[in-house]
PDB file of C-alpha atoms in Angstrom:
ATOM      1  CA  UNK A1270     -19.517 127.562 -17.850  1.00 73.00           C
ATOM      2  CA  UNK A1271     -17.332 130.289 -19.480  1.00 83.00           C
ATOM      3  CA  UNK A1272     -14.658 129.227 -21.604  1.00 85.00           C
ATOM      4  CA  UNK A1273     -11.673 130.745 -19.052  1.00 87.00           C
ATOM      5  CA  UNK A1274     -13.123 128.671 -16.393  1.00 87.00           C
ATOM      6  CA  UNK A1275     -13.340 124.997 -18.855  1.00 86.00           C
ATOM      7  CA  UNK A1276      -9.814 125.985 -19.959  1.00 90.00           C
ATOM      8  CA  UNK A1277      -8.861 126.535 -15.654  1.00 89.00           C
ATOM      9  CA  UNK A1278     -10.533 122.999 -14.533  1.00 90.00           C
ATOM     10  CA  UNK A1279      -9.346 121.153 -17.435  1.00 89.00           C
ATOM     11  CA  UNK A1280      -5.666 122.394 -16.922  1.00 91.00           C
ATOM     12  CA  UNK A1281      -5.959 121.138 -13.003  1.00 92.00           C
ATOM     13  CA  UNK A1282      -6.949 117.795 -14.331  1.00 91.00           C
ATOM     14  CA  UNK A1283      -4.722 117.593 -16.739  1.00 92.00           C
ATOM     15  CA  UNK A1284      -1.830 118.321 -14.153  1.00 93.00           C
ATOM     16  CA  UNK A1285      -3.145 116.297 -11.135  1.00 92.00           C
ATOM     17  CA  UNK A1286      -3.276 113.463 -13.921  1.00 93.00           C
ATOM     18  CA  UNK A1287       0.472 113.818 -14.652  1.00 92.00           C
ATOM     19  CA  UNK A1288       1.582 114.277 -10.843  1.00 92.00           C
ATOM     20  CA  UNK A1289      -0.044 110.951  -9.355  1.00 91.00           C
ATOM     21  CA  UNK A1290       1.823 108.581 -11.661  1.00 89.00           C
ATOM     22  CA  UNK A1291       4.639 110.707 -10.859  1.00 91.00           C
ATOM     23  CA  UNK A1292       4.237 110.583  -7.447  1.00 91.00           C
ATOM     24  CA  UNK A1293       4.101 107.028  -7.725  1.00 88.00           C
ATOM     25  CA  UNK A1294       7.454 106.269  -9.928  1.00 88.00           C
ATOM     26  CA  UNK A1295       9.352 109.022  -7.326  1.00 90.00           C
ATOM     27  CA  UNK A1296       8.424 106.693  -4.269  1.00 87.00           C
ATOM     28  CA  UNK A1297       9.500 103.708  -6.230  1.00 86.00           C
ATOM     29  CA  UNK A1298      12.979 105.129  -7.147  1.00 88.00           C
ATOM     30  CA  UNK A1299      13.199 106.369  -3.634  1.00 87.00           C
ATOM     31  CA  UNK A1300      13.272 102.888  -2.144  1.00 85.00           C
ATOM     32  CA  UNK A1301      15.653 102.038  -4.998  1.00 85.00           C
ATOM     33  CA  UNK A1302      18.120 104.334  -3.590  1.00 88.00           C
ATOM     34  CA  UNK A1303      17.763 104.694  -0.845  1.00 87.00           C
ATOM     35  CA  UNK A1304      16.354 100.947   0.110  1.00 84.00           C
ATOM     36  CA  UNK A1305      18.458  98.375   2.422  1.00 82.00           C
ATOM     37  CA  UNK A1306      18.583  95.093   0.320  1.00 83.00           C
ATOM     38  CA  UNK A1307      17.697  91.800   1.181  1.00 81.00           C
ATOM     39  CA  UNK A1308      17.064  88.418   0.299  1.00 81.00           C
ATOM     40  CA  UNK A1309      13.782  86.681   0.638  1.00 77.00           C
ATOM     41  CA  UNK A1310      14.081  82.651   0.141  1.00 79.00           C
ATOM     42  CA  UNK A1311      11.741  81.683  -2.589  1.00 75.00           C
ATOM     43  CA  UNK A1312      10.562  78.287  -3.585  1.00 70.00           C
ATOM     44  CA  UNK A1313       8.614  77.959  -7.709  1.00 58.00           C
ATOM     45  CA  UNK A1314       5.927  78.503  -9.083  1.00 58.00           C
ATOM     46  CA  UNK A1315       5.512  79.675 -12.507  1.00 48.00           C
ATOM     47  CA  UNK A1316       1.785  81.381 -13.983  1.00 54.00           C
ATOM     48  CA  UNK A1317       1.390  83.504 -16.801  1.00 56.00           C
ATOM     49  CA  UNK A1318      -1.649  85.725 -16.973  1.00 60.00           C
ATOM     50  CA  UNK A1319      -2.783  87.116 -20.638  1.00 64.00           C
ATOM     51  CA  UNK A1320      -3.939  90.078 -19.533  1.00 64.00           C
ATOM     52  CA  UNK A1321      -0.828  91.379 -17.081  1.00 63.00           C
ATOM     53  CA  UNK A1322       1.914  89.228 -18.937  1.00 64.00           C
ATOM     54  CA  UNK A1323       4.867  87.231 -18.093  1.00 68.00           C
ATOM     55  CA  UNK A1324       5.845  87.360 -14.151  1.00 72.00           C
ATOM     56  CA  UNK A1325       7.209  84.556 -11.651  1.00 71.00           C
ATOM     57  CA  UNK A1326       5.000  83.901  -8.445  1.00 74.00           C
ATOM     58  CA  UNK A1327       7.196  84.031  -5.663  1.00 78.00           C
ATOM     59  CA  UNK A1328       6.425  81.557  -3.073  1.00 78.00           C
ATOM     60  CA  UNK A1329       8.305  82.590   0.109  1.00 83.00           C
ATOM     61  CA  UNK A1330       9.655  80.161   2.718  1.00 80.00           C
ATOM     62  CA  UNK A1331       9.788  81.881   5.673  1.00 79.00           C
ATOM     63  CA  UNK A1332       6.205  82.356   6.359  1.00 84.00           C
ATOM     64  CA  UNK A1333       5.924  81.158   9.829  1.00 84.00           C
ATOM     65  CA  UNK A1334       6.628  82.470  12.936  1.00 83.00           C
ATOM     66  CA  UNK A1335       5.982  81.565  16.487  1.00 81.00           C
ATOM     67  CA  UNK A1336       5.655  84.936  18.541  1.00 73.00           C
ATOM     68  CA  UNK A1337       7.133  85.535  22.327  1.00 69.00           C
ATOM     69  CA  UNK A1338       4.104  87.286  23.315  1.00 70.00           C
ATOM     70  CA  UNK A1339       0.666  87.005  22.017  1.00 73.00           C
ATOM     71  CA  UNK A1340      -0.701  89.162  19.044  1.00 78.00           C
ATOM     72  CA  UNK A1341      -4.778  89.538  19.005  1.00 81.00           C
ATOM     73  CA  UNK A1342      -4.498  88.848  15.405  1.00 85.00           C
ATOM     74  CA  UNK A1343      -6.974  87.265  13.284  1.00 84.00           C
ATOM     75  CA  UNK A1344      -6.728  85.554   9.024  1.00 89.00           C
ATOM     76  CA  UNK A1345      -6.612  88.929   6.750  1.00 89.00           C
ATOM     77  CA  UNK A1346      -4.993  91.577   9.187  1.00 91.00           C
ATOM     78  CA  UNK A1347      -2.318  93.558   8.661  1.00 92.00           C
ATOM     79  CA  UNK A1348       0.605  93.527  10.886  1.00 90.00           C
ATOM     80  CA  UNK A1349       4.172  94.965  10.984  1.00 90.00           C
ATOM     81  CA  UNK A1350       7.166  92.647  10.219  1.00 89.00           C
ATOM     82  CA  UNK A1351      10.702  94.087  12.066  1.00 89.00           C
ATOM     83  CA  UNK A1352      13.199  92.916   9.407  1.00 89.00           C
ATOM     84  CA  UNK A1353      16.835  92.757   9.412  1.00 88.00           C
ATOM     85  CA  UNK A1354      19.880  90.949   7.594  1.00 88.00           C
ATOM     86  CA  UNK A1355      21.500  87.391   8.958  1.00 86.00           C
ATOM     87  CA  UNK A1356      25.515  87.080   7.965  1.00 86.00           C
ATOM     88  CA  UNK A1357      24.520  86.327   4.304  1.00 81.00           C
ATOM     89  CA  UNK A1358      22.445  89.215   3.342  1.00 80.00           C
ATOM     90  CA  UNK A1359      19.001  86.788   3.973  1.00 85.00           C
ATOM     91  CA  UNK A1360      16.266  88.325   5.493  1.00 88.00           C
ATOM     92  CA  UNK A1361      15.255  88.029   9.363  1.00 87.00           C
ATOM     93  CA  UNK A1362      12.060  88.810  10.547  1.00 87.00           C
ATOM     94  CA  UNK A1363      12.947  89.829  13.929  1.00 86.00           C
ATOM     95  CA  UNK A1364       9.036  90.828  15.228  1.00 85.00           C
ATOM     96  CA  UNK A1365       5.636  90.972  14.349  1.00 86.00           C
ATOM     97  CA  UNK A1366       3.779  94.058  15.621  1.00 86.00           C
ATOM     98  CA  UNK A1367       0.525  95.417  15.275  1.00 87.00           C
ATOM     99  CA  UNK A1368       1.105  99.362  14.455  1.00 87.00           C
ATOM    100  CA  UNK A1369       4.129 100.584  12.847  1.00 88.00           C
ATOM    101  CA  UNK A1370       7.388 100.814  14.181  1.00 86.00           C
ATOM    102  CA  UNK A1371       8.450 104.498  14.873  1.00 83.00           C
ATOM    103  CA  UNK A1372      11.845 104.679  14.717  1.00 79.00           C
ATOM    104  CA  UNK A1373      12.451 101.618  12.031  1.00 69.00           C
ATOM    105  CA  UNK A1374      13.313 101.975   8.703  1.00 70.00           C
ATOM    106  CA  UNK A1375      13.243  98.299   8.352  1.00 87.00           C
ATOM    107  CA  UNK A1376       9.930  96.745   8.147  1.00 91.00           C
ATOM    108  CA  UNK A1377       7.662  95.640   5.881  1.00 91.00           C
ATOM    109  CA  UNK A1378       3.389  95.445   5.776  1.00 92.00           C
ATOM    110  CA  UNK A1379       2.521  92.002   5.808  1.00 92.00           C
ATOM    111  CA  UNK A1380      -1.032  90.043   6.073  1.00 93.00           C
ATOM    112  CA  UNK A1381      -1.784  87.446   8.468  1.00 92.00           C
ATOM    113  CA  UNK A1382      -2.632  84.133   6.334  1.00 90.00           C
ATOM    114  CA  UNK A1383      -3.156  81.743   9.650  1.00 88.00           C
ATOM    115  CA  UNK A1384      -2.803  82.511  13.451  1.00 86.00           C
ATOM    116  CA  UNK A1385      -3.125  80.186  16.659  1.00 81.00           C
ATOM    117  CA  UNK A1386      -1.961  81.343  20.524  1.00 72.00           C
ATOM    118  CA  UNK A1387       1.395  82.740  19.163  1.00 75.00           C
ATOM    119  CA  UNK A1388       2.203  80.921  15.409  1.00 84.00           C
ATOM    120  CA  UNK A1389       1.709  83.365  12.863  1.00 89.00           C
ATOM    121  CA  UNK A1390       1.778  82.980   9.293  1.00 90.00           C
ATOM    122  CA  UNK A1391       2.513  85.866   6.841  1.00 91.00           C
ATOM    123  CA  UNK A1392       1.607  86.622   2.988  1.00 92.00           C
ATOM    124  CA  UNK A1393       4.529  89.053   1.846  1.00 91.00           C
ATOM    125  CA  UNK A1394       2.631  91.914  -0.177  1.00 90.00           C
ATOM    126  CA  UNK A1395       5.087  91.189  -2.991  1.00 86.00           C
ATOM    127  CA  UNK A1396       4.707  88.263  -4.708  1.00 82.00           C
ATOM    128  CA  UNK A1397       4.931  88.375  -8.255  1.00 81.00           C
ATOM    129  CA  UNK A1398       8.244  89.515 -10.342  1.00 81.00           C
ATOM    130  CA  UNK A1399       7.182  90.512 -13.794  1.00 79.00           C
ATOM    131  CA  UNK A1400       9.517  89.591 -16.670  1.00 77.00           C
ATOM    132  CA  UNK A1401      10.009  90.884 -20.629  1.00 76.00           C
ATOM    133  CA  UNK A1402       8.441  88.845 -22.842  1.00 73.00           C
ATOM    134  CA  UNK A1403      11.508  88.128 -23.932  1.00 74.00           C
ATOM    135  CA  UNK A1404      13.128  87.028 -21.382  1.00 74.00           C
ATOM    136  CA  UNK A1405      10.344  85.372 -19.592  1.00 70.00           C
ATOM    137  CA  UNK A1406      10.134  81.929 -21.358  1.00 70.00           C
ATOM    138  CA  UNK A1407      13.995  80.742 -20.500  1.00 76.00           C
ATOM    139  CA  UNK A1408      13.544  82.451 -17.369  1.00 74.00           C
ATOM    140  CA  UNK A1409      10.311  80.251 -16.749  1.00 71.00           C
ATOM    141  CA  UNK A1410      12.186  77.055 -17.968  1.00 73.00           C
ATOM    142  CA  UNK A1411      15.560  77.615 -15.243  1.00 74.00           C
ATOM    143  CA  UNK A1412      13.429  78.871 -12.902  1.00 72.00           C
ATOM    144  CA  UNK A1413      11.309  74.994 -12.374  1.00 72.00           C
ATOM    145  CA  UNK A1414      14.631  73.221 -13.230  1.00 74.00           C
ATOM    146  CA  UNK A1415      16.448  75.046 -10.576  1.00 72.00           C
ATOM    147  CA  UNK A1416      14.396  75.945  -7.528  1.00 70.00           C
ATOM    148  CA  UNK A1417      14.073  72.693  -6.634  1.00 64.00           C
ATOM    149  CA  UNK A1418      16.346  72.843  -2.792  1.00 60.00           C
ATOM    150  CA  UNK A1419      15.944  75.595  -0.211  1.00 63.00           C
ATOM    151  CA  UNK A1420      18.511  78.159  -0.107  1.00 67.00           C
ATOM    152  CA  UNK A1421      19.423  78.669  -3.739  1.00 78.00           C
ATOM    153  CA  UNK A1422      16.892  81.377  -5.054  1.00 83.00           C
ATOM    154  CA  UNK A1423      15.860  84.486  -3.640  1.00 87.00           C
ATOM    155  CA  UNK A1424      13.782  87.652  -4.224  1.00 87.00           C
ATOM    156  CA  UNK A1425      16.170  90.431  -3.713  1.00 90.00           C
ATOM    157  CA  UNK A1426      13.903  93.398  -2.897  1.00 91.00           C
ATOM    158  CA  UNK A1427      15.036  96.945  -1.391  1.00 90.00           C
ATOM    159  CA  UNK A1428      13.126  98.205   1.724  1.00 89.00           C
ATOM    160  CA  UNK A1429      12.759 101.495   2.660  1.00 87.00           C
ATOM    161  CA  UNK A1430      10.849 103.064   5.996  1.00 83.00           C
ATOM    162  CA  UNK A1431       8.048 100.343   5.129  1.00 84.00           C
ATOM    163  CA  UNK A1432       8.034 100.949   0.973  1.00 87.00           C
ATOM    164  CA  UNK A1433       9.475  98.013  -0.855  1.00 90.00           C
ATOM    165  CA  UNK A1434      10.571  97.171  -4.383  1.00 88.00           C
ATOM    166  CA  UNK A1435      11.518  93.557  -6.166  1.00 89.00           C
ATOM    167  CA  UNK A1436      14.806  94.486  -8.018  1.00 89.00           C
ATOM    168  CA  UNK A1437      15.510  90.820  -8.956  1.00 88.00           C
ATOM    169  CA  UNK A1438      15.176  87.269  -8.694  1.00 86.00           C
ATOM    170  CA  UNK A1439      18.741  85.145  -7.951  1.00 86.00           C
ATOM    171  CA  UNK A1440      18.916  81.129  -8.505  1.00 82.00           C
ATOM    172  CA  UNK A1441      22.070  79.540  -7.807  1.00 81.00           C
ATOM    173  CA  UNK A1442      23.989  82.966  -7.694  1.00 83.00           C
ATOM    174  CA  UNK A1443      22.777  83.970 -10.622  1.00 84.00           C
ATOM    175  CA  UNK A1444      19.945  86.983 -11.680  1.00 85.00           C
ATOM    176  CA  UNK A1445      17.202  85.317 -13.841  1.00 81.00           C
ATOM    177  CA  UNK A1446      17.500  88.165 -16.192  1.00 77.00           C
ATOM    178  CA  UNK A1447      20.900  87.250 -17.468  1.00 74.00           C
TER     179      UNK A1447
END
């Protein structure tokens, strides 16, 4: 291989190397933005993994739903959740569906975990808010002292046409990063 055409292949590497993470962090600010928020009711849980760090399992409560028509869905698939905000900013899931909604900016991937005739439960594809070091400790500590009731922590995560980011995690009114 000539020299001109090394120098060629390795500058295309080099550049699609620096445009996919790119790529990546654009489509995560995006949702930032642009993103609706809302507030998923979470219940604790508290791992720490050595090789990823400090981060807070999110156990969601509103996993369940029973369906008005029946989905052919089976443990493992993917469906569509419809989402939308009740009076208090907390999320609704208003429908489950099986392809992507085409005109809603609101909805969120989500795997089936159990379904029967029409109950389905869901496993939110985020479920894990990682913390500084830090931080992460005290955080840990108010986090099993004070999720003990539903209603009083949340994930707040920004959705946008089906991308979604965890911006924070609120207990009694209050982010666990302060």
């Amino acid at each position: 291989m000539s020299p001109k055409k090394f120098i060629i292949i390795g500058s295309v590497v080099a550049i699609i190397q620096l445009l996919v993470p790119a790529w990546m962090i654009y489509q995560k600010e995006l949702v930032i933005q642009k993103g609706i928020t809302y507030l998923f009711p979470i219940a604790p849980v508290d791992p720490h993994d050595p090789f990823i760090g400090k981060y807070i399992s999110l156990n969601f409560l509103n996993n369940s739903f029973i369906s008005d028509r029946h989905l052919n869905v089976q443990y493992g698939n993917n469906i569509y959740a419809v989402i939308n905000k009740d009076n208090n900013e907390k999320v609704v899931i208003e429908k489950l569906r099986i392809h992507p909604p085409k005109n809603q900016e609101e909805y969120i991937k989500v795997r089936v975990s159990y379904s029967d005739s029409n109950r389905i439960m869901i496993e939110y594809p985020f479920n894990v808010f990682y913390m500084e070091e830090f931080k992460a400790n005290k955080a840990e500590e108010i986090y099993r002292k004070n999720v003990t009731k539903v209603g009083n922590a949340f994930a707040v995560v920004k959705v946008y046409k089906g991308q979604y980011v965890i911006i924070d995690v609120i207990i009694n009114g209050k982010s666990i990063e302060n």
